[in-house]
mmCIF file of N, CA and C in Angstrom:
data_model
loop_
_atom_site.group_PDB
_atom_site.id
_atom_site.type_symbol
_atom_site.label_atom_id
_atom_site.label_comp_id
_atom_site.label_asym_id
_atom_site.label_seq_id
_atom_site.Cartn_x
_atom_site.Cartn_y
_atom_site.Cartn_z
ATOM 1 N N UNK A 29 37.795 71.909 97.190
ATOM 2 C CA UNK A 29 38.821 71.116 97.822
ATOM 3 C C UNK A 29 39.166 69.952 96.902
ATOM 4 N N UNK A 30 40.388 69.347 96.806
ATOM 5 C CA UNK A 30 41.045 68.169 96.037
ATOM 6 C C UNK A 30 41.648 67.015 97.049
ATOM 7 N N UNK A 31 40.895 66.013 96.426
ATOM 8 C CA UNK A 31 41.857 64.825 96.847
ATOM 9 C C UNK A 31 41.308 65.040 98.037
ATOM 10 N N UNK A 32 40.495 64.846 98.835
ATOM 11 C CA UNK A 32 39.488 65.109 99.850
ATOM 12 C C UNK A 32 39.596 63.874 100.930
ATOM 13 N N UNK A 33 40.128 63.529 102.025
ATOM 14 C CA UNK A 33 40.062 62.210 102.697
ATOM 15 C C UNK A 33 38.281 61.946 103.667
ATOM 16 N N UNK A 34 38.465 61.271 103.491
ATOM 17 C CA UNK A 34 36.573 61.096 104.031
ATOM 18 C C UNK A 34 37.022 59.893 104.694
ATOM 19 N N UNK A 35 35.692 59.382 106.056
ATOM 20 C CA UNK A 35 35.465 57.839 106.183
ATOM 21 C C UNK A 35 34.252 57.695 105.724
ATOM 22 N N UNK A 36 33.748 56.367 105.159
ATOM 23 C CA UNK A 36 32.361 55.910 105.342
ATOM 24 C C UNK A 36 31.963 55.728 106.831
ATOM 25 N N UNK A 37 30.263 55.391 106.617
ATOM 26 C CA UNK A 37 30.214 54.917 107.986
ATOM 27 C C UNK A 37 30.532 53.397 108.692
ATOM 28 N N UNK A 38 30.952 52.631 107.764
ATOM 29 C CA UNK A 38 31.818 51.884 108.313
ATOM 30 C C UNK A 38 33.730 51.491 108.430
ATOM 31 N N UNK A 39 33.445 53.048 108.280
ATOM 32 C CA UNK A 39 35.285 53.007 108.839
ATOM 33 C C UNK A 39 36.071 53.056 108.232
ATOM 34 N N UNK A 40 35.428 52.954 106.476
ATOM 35 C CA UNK A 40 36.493 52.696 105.327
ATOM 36 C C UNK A 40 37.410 54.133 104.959
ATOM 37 N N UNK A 41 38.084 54.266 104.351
ATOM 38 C CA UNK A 41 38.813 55.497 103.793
ATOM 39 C C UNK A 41 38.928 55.433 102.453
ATOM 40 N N UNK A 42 38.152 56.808 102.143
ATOM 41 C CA UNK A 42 37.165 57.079 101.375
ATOM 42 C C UNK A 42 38.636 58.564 100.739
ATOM 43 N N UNK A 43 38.620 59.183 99.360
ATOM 44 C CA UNK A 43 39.517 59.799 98.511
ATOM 45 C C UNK A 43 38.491 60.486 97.901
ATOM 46 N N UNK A 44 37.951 61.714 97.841
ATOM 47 C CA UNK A 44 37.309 62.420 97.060
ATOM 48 C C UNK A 44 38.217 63.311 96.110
ATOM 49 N N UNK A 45 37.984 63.168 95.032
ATOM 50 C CA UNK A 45 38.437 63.756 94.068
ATOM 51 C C UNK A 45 38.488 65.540 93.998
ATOM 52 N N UNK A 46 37.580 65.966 93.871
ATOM 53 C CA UNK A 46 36.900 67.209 94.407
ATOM 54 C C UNK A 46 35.470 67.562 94.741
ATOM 55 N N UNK A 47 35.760 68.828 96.197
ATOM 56 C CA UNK A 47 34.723 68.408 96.473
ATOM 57 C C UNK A 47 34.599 70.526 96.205
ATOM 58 N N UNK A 48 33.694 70.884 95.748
ATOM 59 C CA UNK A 48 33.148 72.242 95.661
ATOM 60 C C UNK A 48 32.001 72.031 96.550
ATOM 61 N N UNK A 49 32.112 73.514 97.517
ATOM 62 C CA UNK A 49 31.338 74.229 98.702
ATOM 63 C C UNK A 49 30.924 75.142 98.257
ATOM 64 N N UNK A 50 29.654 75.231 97.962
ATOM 65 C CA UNK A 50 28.617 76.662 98.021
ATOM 66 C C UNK A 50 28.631 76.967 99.429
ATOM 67 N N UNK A 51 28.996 78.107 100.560
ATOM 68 C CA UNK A 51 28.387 78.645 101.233
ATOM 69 C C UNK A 51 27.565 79.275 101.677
ATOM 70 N N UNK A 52 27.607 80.434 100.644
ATOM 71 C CA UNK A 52 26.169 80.959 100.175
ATOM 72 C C UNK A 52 24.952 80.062 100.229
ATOM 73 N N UNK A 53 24.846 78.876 99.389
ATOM 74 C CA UNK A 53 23.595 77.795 99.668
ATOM 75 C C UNK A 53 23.743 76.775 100.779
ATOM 76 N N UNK A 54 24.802 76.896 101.720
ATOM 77 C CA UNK A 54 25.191 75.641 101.774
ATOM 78 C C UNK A 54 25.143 74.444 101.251
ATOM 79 N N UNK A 55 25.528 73.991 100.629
ATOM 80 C CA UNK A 55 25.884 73.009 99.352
ATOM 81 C C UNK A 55 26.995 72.199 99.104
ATOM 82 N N UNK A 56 27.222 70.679 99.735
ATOM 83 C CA UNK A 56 28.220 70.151 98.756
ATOM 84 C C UNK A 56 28.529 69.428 97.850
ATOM 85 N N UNK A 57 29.077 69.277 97.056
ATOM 86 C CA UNK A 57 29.123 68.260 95.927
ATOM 87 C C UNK A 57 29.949 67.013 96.029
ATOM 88 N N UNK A 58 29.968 66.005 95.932
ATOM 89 C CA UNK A 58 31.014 65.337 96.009
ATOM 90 C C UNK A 58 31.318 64.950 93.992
ATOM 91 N N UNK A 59 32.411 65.296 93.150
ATOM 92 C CA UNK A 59 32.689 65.022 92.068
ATOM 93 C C UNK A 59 34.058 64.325 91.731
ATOM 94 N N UNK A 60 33.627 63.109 91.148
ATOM 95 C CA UNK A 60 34.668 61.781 91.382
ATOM 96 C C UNK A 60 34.947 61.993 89.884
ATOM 97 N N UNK A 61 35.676 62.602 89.402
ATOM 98 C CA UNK A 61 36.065 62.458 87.346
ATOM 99 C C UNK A 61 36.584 60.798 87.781
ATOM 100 N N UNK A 62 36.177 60.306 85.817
ATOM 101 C CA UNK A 62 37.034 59.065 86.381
ATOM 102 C C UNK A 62 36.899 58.916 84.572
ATOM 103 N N UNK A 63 38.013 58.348 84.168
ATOM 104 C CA UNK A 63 38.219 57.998 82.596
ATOM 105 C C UNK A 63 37.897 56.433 82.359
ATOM 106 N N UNK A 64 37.093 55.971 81.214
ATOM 107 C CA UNK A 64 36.780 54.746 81.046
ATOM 108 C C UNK A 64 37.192 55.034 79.587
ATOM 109 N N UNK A 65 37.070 53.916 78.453
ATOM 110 C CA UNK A 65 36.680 53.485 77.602
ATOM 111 C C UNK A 65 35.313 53.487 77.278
ATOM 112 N N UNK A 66 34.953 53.745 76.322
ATOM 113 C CA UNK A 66 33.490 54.010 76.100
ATOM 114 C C UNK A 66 33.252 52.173 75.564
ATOM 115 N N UNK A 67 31.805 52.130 76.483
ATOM 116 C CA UNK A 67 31.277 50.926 76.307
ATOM 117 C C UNK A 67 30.178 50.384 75.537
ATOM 118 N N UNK A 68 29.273 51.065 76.316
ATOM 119 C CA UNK A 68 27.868 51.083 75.651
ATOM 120 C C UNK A 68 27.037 52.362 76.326
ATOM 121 N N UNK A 69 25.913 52.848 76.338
ATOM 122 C CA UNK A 69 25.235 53.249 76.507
ATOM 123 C C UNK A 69 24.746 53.884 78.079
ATOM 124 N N UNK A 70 25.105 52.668 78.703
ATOM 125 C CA UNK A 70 24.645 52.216 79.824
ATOM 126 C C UNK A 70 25.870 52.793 80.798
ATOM 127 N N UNK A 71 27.334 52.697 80.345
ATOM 128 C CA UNK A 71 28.058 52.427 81.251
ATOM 129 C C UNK A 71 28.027 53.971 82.131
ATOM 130 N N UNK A 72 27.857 55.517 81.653
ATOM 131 C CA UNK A 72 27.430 56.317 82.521
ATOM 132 C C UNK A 72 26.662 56.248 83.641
ATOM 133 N N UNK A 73 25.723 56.032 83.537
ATOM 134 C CA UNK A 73 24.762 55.199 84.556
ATOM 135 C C UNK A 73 25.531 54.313 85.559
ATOM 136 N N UNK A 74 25.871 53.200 85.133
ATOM 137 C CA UNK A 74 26.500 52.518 86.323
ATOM 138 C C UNK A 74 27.536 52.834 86.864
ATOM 139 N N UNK A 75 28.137 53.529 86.280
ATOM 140 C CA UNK A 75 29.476 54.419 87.255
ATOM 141 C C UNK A 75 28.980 55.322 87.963
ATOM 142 N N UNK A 76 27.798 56.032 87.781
ATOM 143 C CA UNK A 76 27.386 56.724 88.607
ATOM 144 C C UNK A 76 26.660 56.218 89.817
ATOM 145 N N UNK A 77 25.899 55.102 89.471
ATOM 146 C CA UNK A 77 25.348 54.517 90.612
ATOM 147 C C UNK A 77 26.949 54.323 91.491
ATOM 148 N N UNK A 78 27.813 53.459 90.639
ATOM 149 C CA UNK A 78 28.674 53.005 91.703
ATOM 150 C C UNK A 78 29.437 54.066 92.508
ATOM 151 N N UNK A 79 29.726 55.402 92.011
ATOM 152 C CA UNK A 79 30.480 56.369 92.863
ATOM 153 C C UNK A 79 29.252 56.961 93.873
ATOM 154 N N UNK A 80 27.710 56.519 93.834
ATOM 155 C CA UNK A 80 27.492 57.285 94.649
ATOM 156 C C UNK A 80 26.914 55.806 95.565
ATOM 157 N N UNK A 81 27.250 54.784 95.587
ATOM 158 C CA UNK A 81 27.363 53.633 96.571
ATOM 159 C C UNK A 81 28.905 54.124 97.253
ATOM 160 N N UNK A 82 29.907 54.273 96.828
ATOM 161 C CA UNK A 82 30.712 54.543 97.624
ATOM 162 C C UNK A 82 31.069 55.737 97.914
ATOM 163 N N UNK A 83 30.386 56.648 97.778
ATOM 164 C CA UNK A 83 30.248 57.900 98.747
ATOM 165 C C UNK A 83 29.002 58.263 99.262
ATOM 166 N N UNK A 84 28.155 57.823 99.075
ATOM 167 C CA UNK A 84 27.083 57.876 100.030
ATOM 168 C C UNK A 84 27.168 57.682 101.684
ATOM 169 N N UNK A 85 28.166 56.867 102.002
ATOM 170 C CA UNK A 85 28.310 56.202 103.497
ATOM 171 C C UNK A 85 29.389 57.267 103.933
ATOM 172 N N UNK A 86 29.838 58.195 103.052
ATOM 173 C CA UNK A 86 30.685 59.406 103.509
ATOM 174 C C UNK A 86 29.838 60.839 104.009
ATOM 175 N N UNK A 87 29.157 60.591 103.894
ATOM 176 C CA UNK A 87 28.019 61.996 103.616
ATOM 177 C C UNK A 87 27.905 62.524 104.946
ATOM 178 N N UNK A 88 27.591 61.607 106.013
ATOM 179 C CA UNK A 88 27.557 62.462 107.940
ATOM 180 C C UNK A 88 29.039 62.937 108.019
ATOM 181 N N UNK A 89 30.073 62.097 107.561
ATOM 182 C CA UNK A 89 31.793 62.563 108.014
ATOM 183 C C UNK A 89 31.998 63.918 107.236
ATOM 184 N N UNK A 90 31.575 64.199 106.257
ATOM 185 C CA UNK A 90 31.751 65.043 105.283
ATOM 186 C C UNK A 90 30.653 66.025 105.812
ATOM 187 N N UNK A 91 29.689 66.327 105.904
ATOM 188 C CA UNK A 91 28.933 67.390 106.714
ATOM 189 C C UNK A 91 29.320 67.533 108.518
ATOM 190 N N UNK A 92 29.884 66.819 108.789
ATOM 191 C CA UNK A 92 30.314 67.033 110.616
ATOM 192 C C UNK A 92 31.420 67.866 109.837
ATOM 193 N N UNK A 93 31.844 67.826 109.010
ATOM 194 C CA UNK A 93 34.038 68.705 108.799
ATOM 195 C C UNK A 93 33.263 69.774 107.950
ATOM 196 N N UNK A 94 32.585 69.933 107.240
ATOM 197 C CA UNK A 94 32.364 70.874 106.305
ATOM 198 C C UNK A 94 31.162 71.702 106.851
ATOM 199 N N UNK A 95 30.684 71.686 107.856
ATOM 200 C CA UNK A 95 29.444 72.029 108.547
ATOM 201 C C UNK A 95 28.364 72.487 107.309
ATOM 202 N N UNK A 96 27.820 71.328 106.637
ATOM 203 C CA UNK A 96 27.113 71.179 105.590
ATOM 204 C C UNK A 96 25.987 70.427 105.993
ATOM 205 N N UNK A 97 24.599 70.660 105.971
ATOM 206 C CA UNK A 97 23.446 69.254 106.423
ATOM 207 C C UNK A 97 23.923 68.497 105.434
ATOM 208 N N UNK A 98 23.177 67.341 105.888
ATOM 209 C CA UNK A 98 23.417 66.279 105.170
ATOM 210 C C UNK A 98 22.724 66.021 103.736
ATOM 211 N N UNK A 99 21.563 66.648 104.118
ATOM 212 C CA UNK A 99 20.373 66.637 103.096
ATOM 213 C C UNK A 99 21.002 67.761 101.843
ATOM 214 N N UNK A 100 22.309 68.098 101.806
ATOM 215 C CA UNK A 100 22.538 69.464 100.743
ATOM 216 C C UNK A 100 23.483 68.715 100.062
ATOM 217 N N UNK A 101 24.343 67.862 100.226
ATOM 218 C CA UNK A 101 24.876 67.380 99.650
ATOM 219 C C UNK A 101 24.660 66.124 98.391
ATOM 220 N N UNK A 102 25.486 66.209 97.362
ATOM 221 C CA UNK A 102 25.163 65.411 96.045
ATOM 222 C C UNK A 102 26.694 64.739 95.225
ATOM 223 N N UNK A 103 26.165 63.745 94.406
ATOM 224 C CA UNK A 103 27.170 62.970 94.294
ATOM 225 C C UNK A 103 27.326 62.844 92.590
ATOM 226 N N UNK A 104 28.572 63.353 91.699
ATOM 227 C CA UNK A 104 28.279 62.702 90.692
ATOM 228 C C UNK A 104 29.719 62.537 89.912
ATOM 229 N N UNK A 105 29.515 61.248 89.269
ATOM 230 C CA UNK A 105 30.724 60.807 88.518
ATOM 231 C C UNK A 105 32.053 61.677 87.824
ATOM 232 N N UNK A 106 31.100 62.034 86.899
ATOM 233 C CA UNK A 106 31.832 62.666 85.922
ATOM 234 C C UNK A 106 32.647 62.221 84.951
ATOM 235 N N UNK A 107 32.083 61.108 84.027
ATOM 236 C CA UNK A 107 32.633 59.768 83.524
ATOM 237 C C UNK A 107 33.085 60.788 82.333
ATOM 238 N N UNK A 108 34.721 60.446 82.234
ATOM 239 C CA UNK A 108 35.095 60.691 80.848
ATOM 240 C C UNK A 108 35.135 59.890 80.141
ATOM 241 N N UNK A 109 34.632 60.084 79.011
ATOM 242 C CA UNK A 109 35.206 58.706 78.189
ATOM 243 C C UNK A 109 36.376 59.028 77.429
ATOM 244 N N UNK A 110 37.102 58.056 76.868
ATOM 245 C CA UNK A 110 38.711 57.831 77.187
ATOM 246 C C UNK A 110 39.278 58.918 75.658
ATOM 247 N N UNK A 111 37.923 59.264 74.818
ATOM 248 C CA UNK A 111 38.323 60.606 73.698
ATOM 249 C C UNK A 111 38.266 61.849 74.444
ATOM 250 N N UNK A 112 38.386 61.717 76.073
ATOM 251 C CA UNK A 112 37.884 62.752 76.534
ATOM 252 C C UNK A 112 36.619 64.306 76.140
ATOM 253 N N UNK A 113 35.875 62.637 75.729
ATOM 254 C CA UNK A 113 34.229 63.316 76.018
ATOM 255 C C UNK A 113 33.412 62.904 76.246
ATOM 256 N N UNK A 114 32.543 63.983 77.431
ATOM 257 C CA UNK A 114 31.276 63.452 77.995
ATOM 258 C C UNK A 114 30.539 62.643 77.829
ATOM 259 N N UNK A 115 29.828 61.699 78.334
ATOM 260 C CA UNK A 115 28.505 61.076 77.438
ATOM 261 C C UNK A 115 27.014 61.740 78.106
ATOM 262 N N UNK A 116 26.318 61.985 76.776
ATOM 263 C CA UNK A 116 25.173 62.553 76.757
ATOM 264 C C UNK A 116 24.327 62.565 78.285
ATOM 265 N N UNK A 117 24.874 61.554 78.839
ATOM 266 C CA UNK A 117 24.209 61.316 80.667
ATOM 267 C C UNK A 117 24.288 62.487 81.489
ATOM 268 N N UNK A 118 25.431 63.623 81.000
ATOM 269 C CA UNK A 118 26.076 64.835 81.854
ATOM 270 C C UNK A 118 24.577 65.658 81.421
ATOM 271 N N UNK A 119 24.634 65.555 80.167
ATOM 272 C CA UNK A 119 22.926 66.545 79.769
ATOM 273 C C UNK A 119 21.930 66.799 80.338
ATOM 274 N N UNK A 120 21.691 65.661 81.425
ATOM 275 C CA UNK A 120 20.711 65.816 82.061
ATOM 276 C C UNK A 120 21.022 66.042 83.458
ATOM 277 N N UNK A 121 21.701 66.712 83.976
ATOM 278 C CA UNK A 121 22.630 66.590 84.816
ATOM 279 C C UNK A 121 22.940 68.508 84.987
ATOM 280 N N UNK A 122 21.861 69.511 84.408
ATOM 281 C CA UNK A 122 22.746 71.025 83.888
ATOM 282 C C UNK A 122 23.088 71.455 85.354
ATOM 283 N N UNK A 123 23.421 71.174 86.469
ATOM 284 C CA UNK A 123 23.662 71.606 87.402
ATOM 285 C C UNK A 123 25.058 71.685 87.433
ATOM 286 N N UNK A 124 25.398 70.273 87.220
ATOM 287 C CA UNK A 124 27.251 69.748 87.060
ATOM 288 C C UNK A 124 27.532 70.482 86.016
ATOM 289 N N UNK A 125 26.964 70.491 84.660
ATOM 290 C CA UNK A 125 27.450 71.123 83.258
ATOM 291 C C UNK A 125 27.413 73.057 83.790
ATOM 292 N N UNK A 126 27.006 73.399 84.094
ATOM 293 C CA UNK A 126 26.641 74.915 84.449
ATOM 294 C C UNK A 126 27.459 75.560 85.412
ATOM 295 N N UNK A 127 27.600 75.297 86.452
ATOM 296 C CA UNK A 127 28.261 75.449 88.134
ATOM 297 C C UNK A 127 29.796 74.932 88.034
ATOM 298 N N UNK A 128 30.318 74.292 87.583
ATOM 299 C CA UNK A 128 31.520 73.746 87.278
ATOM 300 C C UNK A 128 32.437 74.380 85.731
ATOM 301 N N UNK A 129 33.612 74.362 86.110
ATOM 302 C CA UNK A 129 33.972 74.409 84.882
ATOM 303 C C UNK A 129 34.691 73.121 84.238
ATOM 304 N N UNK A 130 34.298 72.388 83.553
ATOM 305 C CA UNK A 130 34.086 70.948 83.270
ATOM 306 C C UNK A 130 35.673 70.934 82.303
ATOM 307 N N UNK A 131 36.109 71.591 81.366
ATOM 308 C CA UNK A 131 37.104 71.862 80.945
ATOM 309 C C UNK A 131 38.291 71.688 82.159
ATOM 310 N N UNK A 132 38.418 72.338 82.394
ATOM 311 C CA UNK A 132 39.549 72.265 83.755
ATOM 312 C C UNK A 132 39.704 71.304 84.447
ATOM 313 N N UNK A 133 38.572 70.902 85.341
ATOM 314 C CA UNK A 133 38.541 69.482 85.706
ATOM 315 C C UNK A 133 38.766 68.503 84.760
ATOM 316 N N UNK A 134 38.641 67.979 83.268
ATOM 317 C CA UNK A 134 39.032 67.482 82.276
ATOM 318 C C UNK A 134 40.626 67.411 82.176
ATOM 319 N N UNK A 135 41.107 68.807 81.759
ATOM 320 C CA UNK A 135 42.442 68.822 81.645
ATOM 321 C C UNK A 135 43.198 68.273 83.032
ATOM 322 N N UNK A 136 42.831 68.503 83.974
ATOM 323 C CA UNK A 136 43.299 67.633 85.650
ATOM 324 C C UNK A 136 43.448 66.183 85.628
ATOM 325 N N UNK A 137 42.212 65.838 85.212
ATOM 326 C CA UNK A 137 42.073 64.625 85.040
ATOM 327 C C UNK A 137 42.665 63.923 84.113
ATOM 328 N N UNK A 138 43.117 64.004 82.964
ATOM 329 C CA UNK A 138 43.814 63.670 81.875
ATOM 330 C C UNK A 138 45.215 63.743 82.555
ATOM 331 N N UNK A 139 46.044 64.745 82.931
ATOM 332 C CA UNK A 139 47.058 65.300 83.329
ATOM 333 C C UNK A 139 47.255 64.111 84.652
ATOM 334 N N UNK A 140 46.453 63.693 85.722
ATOM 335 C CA UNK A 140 46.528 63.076 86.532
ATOM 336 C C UNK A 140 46.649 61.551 86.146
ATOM 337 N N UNK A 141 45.765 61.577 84.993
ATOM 338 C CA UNK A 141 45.995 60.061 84.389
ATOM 339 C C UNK A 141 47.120 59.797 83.913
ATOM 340 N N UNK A 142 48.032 60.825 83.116
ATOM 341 C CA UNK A 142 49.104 60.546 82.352
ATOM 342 C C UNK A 142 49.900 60.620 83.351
ATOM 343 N N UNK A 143 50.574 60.773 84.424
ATOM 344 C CA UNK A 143 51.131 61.050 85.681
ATOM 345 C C UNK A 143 51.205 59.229 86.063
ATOM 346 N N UNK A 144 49.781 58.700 86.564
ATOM 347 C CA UNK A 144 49.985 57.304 87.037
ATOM 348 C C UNK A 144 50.083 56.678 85.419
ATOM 349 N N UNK A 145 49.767 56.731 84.396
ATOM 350 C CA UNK A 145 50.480 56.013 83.714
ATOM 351 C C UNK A 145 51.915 56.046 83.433
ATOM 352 N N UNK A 146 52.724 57.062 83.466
ATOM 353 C CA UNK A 146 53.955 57.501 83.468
ATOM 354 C C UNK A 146 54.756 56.546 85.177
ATOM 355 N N UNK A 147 54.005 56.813 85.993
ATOM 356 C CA UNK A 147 54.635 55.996 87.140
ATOM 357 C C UNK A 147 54.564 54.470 86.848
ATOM 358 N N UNK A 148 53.740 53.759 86.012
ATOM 359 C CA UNK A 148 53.019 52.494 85.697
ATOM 360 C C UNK A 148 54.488 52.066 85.125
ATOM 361 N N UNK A 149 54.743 53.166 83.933
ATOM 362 C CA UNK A 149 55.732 52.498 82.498
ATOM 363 C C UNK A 149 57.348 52.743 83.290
ATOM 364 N N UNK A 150 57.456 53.340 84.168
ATOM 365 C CA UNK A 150 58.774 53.651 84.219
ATOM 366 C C UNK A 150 59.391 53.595 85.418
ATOM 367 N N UNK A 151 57.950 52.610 86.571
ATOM 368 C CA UNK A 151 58.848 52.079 87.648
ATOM 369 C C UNK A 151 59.609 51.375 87.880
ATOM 370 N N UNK A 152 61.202 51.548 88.562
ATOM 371 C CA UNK A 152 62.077 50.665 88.345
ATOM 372 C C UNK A 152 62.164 49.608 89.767
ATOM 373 N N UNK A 153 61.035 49.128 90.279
ATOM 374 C CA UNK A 153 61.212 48.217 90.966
ATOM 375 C C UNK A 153 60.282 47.160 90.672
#
């Protein structure tokens, strides 16, 4: 599923990027791509903490609609950096690298970025 509407549990409205359903395992993922500038080292890590602070409080709304336990579901960034490539953080991670096709979601994401930058440069109000 794309572009996914969720609440937290306090009421907020919550945008999942995509969300892939194993049925077979019951399984969901929540996967937030998001393009940065490469910083340092570190900054994989804290984007990941931070996308899964703000989808964590989505996780009961998202298993009540997806009839998923709660306990099956997982959360991860998917930080591009802005040469559109991975940082080494995805490596440890072979679940996302393996199960996904990371290419595609890439080209989406790029394609989606150039879209709001294109709305950015050429709104006329």
């Amino acid at each position: 599923y794309e572009d996914v509407h969720a609440l937290s549990d306090n009421g907020s409205n919550r945008r999942a990027d995509v969300i892939p359903i194993d049925r077979k395992r019951m399984k969901g993922v929540i996967l937030d791509p998001t393009i940065h500038t490469e910083r340092d080292y570190l900054q994989a890590l804290e984007v990941d903490k931070e996308k899964k602070f703000i989808y964590e409080p989505c996780i009961l709304f998202l298993s009540t609609n997806y009839n998923i336990p709660s306990s099956n579901w997982s959360i991860f960034s998917l930080l591009f950096e802005a040469r559109a490539s991975l940082p080494s953080f995805f490596c440890k991670t072979p679940e996302v690298l393996h199960h996904y096709d990371l290419n595609k979601i890439l080209l989406q994401v790029l394609k989606d970025s150039l879209q709001i930058l294109q709305l950015h440069l050429y709104d006329t109000n």
